[in-house]
Short mmCIF file of C-alpha atoms and ligand atoms in Angstrom, two decimals:
data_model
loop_
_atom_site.label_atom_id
_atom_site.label_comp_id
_atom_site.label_asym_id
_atom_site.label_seq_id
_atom_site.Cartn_x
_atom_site.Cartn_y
_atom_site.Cartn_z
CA UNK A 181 -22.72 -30.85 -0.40
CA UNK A 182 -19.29 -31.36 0.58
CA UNK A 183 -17.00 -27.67 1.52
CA UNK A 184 -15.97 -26.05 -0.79
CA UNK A 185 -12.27 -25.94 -1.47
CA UNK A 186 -11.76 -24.14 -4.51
CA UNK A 187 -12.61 -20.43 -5.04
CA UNK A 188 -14.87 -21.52 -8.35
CA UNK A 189 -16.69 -24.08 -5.83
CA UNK A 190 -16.95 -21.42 -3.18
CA UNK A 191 -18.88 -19.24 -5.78
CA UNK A 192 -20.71 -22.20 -7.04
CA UNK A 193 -21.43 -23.16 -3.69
CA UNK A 194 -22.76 -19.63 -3.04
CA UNK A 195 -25.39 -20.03 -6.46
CA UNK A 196 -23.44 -18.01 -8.86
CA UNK A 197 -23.16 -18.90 -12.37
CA UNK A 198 -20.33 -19.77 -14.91
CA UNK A 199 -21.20 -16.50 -16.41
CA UNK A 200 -21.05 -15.17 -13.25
CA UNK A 201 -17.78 -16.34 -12.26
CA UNK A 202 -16.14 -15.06 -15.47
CA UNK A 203 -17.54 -11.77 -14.72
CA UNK A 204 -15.88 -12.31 -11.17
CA UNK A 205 -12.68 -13.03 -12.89
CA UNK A 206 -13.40 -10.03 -14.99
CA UNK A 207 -13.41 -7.54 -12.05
CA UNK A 208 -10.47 -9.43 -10.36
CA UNK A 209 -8.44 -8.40 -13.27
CA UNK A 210 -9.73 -5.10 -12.77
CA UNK A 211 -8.64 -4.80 -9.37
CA UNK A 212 -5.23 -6.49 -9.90
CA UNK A 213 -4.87 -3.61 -12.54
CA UNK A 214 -4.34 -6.19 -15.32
CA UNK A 215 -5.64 -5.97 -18.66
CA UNK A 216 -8.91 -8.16 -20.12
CA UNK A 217 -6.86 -10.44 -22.06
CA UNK A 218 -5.55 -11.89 -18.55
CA UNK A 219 -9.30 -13.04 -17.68
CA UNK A 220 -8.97 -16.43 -19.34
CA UNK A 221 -5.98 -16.92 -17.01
CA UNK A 222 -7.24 -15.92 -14.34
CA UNK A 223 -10.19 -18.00 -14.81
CA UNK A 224 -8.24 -21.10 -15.05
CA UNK A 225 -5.96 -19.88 -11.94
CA UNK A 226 -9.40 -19.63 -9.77
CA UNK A 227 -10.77 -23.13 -10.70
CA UNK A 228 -8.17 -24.84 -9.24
CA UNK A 229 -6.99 -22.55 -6.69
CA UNK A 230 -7.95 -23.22 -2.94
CA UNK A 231 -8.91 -20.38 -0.59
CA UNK A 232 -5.83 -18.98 1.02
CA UNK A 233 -5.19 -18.78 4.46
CA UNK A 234 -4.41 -15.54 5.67
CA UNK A 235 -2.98 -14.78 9.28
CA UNK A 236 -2.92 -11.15 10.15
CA UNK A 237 -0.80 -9.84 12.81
CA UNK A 238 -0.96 -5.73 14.18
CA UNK A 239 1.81 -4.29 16.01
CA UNK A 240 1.84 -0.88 16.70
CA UNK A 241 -0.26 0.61 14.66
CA UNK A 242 -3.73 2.94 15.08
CA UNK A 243 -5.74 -0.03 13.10
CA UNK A 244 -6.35 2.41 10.55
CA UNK A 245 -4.47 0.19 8.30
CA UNK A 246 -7.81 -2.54 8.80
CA UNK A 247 -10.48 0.80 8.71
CA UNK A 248 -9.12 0.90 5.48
CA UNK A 249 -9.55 -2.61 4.47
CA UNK A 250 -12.81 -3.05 5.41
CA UNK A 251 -13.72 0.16 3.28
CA UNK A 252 -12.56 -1.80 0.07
CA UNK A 253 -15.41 -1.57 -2.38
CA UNK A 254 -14.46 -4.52 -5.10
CA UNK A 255 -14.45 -6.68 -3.67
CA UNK A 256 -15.96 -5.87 -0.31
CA UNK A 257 -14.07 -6.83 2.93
CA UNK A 258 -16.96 -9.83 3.19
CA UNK A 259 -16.48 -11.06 -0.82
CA UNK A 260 -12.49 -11.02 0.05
CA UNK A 261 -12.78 -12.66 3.09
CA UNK A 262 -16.24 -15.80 1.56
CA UNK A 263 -14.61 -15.96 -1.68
CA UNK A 264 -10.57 -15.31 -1.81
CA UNK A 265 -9.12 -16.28 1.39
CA UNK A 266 -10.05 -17.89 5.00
CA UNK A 267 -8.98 -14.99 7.17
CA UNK A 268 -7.79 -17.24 10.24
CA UNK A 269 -6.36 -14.36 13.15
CA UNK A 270 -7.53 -10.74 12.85
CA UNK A 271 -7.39 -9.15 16.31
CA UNK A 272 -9.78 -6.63 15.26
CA UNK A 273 -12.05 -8.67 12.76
CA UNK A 274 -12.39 -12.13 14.32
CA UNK A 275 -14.59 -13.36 16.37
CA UNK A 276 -12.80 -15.54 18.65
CA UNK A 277 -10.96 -14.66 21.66
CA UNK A 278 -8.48 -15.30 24.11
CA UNK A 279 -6.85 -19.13 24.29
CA UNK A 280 -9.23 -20.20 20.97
CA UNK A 281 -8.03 -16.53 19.44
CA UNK A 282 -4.44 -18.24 19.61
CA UNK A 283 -5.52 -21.52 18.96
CA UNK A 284 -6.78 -20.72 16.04
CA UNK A 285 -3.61 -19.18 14.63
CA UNK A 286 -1.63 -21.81 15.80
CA UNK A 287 -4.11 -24.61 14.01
CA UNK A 288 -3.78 -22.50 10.67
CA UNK A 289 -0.01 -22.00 11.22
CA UNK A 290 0.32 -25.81 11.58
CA UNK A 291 -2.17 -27.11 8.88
CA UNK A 292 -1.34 -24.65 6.02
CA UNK A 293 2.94 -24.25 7.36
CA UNK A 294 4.69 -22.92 4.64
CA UNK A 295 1.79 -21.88 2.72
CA UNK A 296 -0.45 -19.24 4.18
CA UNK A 297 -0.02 -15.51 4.11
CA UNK A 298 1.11 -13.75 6.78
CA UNK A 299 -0.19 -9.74 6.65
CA UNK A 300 1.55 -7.40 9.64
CA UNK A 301 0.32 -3.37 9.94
CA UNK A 302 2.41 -1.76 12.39
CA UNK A 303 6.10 -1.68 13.15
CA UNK A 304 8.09 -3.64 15.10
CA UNK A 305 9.32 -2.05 18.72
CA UNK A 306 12.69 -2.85 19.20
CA UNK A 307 13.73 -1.03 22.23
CA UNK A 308 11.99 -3.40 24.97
CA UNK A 309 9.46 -6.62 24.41
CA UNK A 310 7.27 -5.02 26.57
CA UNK A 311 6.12 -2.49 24.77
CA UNK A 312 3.87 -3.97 22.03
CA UNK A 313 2.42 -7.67 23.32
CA UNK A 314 -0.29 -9.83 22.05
CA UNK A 315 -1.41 -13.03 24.15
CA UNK A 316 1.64 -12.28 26.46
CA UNK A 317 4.10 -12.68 23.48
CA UNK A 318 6.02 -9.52 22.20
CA UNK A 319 5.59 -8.68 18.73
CA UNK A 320 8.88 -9.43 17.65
CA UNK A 321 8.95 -12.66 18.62
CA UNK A 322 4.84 -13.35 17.61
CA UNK A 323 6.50 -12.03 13.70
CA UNK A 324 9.68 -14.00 13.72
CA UNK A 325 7.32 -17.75 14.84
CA UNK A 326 4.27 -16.95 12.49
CA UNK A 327 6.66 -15.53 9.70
CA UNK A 328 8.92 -18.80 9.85
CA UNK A 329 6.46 -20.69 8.13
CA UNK A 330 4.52 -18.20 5.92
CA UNK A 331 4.72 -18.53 2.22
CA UNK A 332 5.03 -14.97 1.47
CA UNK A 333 4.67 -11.21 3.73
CA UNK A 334 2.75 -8.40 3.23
CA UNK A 335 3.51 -5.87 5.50
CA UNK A 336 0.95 -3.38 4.94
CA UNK A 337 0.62 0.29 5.76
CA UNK A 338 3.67 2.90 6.39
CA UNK A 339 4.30 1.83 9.49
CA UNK A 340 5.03 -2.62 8.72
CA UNK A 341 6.54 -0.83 5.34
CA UNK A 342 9.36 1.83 6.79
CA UNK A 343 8.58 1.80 10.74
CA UNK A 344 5.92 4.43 10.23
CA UNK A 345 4.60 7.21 12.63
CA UNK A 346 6.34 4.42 15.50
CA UNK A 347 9.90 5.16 14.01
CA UNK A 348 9.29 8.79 13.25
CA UNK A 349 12.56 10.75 15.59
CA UNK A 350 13.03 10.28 18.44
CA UNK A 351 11.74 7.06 17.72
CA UNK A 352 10.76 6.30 21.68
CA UNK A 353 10.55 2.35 21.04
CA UNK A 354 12.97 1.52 18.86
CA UNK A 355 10.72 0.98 16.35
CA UNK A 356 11.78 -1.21 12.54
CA UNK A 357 9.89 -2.38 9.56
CA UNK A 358 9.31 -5.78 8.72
CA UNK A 359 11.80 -6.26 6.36
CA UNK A 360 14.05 -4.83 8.54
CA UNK A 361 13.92 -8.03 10.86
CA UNK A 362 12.04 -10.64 8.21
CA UNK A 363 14.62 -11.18 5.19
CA UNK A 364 14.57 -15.28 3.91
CA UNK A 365 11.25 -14.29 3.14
CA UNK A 366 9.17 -13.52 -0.09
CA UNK A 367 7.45 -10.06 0.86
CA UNK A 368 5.67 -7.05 -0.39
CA UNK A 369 4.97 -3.80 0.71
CA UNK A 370 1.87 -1.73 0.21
CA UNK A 371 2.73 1.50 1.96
CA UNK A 372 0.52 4.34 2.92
CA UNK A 373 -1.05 6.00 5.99
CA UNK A 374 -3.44 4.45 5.77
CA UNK A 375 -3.06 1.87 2.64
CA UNK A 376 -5.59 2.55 -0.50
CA UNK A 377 -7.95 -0.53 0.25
CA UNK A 378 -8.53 -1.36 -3.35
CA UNK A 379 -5.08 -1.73 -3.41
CA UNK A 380 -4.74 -3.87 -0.27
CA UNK A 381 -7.38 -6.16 -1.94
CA UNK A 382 -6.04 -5.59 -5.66
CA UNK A 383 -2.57 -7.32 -4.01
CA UNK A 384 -3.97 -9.98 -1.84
CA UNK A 385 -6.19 -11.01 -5.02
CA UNK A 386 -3.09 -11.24 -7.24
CA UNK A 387 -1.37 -13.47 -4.64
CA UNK A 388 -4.02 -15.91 -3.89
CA UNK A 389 -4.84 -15.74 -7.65
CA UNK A 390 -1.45 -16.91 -9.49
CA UNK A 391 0.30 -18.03 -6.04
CA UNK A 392 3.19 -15.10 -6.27
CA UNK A 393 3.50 -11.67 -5.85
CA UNK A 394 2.96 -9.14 -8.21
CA UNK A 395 5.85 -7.34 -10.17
CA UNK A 396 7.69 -5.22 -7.39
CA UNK A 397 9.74 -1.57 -7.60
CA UNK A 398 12.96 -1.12 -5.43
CA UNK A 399 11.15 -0.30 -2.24
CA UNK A 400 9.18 -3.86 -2.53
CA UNK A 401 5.62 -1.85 -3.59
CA UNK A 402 3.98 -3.09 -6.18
CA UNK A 403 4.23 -1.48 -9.70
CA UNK A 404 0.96 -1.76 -10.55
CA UNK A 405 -0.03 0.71 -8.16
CA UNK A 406 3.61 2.91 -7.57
CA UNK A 407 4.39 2.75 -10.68
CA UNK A 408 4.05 6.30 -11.22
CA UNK A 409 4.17 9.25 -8.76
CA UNK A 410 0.83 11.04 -8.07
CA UNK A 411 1.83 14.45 -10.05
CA UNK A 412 1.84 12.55 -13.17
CA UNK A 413 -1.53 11.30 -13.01
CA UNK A 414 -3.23 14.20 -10.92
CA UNK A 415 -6.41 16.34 -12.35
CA UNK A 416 -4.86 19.27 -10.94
CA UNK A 417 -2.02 18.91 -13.26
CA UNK A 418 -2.92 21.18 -16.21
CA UNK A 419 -2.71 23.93 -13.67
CA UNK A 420 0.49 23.19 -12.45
CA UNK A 421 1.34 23.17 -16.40
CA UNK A 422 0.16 26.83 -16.45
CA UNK A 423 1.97 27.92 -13.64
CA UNK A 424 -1.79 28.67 -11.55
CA UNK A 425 -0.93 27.99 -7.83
CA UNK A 426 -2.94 28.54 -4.65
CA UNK A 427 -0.81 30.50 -2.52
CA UNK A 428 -3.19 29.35 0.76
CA UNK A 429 -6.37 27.57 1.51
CA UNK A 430 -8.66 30.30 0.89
CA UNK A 431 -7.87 32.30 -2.04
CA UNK A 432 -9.36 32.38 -5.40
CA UNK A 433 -6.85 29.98 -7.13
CA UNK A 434 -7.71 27.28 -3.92
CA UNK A 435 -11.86 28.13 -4.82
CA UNK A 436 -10.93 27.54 -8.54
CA UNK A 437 -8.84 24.10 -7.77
CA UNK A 438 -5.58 25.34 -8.98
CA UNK A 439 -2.30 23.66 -8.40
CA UNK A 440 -1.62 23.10 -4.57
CA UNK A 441 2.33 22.51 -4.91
CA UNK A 442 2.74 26.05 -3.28
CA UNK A 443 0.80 24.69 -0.72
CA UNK A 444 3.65 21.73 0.09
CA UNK A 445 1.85 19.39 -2.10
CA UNK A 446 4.27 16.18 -2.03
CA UNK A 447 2.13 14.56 -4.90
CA UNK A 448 6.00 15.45 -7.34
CA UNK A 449 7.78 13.03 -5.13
CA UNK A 450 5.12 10.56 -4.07
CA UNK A 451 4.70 7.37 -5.75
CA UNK A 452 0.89 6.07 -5.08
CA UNK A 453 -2.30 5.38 -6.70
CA UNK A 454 -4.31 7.40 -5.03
CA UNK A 455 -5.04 9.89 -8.59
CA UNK A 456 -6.17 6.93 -10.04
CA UNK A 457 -7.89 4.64 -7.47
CA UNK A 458 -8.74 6.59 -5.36
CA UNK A 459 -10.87 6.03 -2.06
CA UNK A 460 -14.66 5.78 -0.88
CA UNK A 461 -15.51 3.91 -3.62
CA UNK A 462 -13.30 6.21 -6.48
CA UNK A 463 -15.26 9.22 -4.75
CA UNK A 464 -11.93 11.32 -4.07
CA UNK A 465 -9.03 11.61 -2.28
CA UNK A 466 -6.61 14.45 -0.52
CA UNK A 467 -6.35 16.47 -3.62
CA UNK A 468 -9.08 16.23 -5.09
CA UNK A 469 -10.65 17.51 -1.05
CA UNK A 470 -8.28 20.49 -0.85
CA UNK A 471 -5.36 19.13 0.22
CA UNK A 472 -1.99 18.46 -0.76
CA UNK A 473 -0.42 15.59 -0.47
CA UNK A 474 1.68 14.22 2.19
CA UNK A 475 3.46 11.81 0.81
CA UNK A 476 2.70 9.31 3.32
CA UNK A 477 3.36 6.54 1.45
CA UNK A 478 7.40 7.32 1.11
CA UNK A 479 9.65 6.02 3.79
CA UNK A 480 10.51 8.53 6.60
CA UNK A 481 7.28 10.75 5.15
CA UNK A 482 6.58 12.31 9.11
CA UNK A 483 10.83 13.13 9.49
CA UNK A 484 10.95 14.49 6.19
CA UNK A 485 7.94 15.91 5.44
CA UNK A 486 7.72 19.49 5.94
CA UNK A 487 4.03 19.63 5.29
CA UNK A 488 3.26 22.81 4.08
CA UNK A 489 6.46 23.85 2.80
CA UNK A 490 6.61 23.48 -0.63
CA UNK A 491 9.21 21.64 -2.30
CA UNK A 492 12.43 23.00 -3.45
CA UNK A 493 12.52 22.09 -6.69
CA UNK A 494 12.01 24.89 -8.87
CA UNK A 495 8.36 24.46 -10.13
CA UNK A 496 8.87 24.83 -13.92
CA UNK A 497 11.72 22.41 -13.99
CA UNK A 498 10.01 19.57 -13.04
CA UNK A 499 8.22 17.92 -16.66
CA UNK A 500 7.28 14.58 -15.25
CA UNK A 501 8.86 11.29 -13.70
CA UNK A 502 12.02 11.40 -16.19
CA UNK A 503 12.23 14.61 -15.60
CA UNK A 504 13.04 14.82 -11.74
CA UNK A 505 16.68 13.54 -11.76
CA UNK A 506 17.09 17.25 -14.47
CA UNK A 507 14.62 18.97 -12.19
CA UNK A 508 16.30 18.44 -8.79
CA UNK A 509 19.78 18.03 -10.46
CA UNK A 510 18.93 21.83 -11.50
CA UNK A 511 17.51 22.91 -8.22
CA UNK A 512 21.11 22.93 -6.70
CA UNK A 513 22.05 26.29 -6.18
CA UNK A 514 19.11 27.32 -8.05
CA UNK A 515 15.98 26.93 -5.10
CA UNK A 516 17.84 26.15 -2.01
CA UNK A 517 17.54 22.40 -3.04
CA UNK A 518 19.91 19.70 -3.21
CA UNK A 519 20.15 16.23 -3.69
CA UNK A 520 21.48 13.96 -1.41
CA UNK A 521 23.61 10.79 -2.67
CA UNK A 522 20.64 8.50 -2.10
CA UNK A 523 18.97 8.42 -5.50
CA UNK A 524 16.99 5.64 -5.92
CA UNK A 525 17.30 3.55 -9.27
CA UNK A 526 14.06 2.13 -10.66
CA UNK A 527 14.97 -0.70 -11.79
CA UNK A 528 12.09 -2.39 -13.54
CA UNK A 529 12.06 0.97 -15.43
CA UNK A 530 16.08 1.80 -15.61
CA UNK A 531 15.47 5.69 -15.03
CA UNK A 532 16.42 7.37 -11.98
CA UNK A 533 13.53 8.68 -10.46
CA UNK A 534 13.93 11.27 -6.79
CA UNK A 535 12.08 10.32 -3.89
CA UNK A 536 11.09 12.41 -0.90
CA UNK A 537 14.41 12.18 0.81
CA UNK A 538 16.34 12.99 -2.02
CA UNK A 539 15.34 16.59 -1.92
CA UNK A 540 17.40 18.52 1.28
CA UNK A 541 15.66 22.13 1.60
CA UNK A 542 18.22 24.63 3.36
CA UNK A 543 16.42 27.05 5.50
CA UNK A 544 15.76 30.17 3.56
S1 SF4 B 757 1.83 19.61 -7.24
FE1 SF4 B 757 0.21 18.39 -6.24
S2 SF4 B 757 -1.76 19.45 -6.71
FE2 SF4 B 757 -0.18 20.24 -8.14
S3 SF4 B 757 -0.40 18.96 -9.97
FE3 SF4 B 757 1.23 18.04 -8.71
S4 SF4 B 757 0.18 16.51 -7.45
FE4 SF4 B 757 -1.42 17.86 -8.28
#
């Protein structure tokens, strides 16, 4: 039997079904967070759509970024890497080394130029070559040669997103984003520290699926999956409602799961899935553990984040996403809060929504 070059042969190939593979398209549009009525589509997409090849480059990052990956549940890390895509260069997850490491990225740069998709975790140091080198080639130049003949980017993780824990101040190496330095390019980002992997997988399904990328917000992320900030969609939220707060980690409204925006809970001004999607399989996530959350998936979240300082914004005022650009507009000279002139405009949505950085505490 010849190889397969399709994803529909690939499953074929592998002794699944046509029922099988519809199911497969079934869950794809699951994990792309599009609705049933897309499955035919998507079907159609697959059958003539051949496995994608994906290089993967890591610059300074902690590789938690590719921890996070491999913990995707649907599909798995292996039914990603058999049945979506030919993952050609992972430092981390290939099994070549050395010379046929490089070889191999340059045979996959040359045979699928213009085509394949080029994923970078970790930022960019700018400050001196030196610093971050792979095969004896800095990372900027390694991004600018395998970028020039990608088809699309996904820089994934905070720190290939916004420059990350790398560019938090001082920022020793000089340290910039992908987009930053990549801009003639198609690109996404899927920010987060690390990334939700069903979202990692959710967006590299979507692009290997209908050949573009998915519906993006201001900041590049996808909508699907920022859409909405974490408040919005969080269990904890009836409590917040009531005005029950923990006031610290061990009193009775932190035993009885109450709101943990006292606690500097970010989850007003942090737009993520991770209410929804969750992690370990949709066992939990910060939250849901105890937590608040950090907002690591906003630029600049380890500058400006202040983690245990709740936000300024006085708590009844904010109702909601719409309600933000009232509720911190109000929190001047009300809470100590005030917004700087960066609001962001969401433009797929035309409301103004207030993002991490918007909100300026004073010292009280
Ligand atoms: S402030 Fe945090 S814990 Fe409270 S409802 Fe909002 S996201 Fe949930």
């Amino acid at each position: 039997m010849s190889t397969p070059q399709t994803i529909y042969e690939s499953l074929h190939h592998q002794g699944f079904s046509r029922r099988d593979f519809l199911k497969f398209c079934g869950i794809s549009a699951t994990i792309m967070g599009l609705s049933p009525s897309m499955i035919p589509r998507i079907a159609k997409a697959l059958e003539n759509t051949p496995k994608k090849s994906v290089i993967w480059l890591s610059f300074q990052e902690c590789t938690g970024c590719t921890e996070s990956l491999i913990r995707a549940h649907a599909p798995t890390i292996e039914g990603l890497i058999f049945d979506h895509i030919s993952l050609d260069y992972h430092h981390t997850l290939q099994a070549a080394s050395g010379r046929a490491a490089e070889q191999a990225r340059e045979n996959a740069m040359k045979e699928h130029h213009g085509d394949y998709l080029l994923v970078v975790d970790g930022s960019i140091p700018m400050g001196n070559p030196g610093y971050s080198t792979s095969a004896g080639i800095s990372s900027l130049d390694m991004l600018k040669e395998v970028a020039s003949g990608a088809g699309a980017i996904i820089a994934i993780g905070t720190c290939a997103a916004y420059g990350g824990l790398p560019h938090a101040a001082p920022n020793p190496t000089g340290a910039v984003s992908v987009e930053e330095l990549i801009t003639n390019k198609p690109l996404i980002n899927i920010p987060g520290c690390p990334p939700i992997p069903a979202v990692i997988a959710g967006v590299i399904s979507y692009i290997v699926t209908f050949g573009q990328l998915p519906k993006r917000d201001s900041l590049k992320r996808p909508i699907t999956f920022f859409g909405q900030n974490i408040h919005d969609r969080c269990y904890r939220r009836s409590f917040y409602d009531q005005g029950l707060f923990a006031n610290s980690f061990d009193d009775e409204g932190a035993k009885k799961g109450w709101c943990l925006y006292k606690l500097g809970c970010k989850g007003p001004v942090t737009y993520n899935a991770c209410a929804t999607t969750k992690w370990n399989e949709n066992v939990s996530f910060p939250i849901e553990a105890g937590h608040g959350c950090l907002g690591c998936s906003e630029p600049h979240f380890w500058d400006a984040g202040h983690f245990y300082q709740a936000l300024s914004v006085p708590t009844r005022e904010i109702v909601g996403t719409a309600g933000y650009a009232l509720a911190a507009g109000a929190a001047v000279g009300v809470a100590s809060a005030m917004l700087n002139k960066k609001k962001k405009v969401d433009a797929t949505k035309n409301h103004e929504t207030v993002t991490i950085h918007d909100l300026e505490r004073t010292s009280s």
